[in-house]
XYZ file of C-alpha atoms in Angstrom:
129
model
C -6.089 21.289 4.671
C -8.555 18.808 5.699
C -7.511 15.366 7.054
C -10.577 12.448 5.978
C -9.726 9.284 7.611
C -11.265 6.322 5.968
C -10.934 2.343 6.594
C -10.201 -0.597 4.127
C -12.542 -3.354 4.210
C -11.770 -7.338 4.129
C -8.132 -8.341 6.095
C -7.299 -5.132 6.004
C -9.718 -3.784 7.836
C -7.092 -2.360 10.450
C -5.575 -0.695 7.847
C -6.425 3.008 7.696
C -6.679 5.240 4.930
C -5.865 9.173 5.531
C -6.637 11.409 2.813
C -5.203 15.151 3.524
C -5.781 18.156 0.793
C -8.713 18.280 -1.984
C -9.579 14.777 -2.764
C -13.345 13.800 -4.180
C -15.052 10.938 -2.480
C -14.869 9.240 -5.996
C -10.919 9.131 -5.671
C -11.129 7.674 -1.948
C -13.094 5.525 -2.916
C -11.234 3.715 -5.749
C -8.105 4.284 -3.885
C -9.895 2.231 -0.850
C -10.792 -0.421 -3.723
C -7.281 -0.813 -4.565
C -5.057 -1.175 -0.989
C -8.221 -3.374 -0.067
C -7.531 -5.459 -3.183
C -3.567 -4.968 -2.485
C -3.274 -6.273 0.906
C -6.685 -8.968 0.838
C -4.541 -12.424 0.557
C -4.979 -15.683 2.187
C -2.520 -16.827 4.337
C -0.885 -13.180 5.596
C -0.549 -12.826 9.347
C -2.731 -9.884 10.758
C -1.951 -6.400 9.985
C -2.193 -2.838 10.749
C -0.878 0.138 9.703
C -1.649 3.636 7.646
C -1.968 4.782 3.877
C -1.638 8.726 3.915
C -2.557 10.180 0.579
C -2.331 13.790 -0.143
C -3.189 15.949 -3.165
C -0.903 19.533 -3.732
C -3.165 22.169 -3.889
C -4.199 24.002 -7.462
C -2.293 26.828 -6.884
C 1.098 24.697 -6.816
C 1.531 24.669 -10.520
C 5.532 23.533 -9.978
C 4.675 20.501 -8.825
C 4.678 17.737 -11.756
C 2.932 14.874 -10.065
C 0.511 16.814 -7.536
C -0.673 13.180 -6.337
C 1.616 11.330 -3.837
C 0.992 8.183 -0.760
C 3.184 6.747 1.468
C 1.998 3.822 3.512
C 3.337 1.827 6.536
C 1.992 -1.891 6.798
C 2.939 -4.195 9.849
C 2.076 -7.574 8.464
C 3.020 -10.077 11.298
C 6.625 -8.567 12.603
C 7.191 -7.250 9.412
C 6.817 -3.361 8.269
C 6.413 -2.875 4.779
C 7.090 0.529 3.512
C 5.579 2.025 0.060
C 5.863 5.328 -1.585
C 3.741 6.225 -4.800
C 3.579 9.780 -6.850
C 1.439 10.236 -9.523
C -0.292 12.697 -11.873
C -3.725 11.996 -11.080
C -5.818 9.543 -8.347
C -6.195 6.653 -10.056
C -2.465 6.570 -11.324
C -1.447 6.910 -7.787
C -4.041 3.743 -6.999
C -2.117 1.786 -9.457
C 0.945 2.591 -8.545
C 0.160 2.083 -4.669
C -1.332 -1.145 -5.531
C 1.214 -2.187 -7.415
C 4.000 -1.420 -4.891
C 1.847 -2.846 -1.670
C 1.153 -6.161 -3.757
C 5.054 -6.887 -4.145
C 5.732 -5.626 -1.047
C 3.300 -8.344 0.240
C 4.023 -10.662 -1.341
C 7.701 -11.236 0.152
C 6.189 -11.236 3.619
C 5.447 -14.913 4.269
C 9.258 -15.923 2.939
C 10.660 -13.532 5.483
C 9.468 -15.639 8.454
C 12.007 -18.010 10.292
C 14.849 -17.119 7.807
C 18.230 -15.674 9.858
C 18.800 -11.890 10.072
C 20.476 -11.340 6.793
C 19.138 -14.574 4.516
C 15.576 -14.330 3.276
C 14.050 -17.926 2.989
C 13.781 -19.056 -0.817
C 10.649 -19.522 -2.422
C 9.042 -22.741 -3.238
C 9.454 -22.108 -7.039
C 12.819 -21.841 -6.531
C 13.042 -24.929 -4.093
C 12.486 -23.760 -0.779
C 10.162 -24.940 1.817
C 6.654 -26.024 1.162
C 3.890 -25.184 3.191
């Protein structure tokens, strides 16, 4: 197994991206597209953090979804935590990007709230800022 570490670019650029088994520079690539695109919004606090993706060999025929990420994010004080499987690179992109946009996207209400309570979003009349 090979290990290929490769970074995001834009805020995330202290986000790493670890690619461990038989993945194609295409697939990196457009998997470094999408976290870039996942965790590039105004107004986040700085972040750092790891995406590990790793492919299951050929010879594992068992496995169903052969594709699979996990990533840990600390936005601010905040770790967000995603898991993606998937049956082929850019269905795991999606998925990842998917799961790292919502995950994001509840940072900046977490803030001042009290351990427990979550602050409400403005939509829903909280705090505007």
């Amino acid at each position: 197994m090979t290990v290929k570490e490769i970074g995001t670019r834009g805020t995330a650029a202290t986000v790493r991206v670890r690619a461990d088994g038989e993945v194609d520079e295409e697939s990196l690539a457009y998997l470094r597209e999408k976290v870039g695109t996942a965790l590039d919004r105004p107004g986040l606090p700085p972040m750092s953090g790891e995406v590990r993706v790793v492919r299951a060999s050929a010879s594992a025929h068992h496995v169903e979804l052969p594709w699979s990420a996990g990533a840990d994010i600390r936005i601010g004080r905040h770790l967000v935590t995603v898991h993606a499987h998937g049956t082929s690179a850019r269905e795991l992109a999606d998925r990842l990007h998917d799961r790292l946009r919502a995950g994001t996207e509840r940072v900046p209400y977490r803030g001042d709230a009290p351990a427990g309570r979550a602050r409400r979003p403005p939509w829903r009349g909280g705090p505007q800022k």
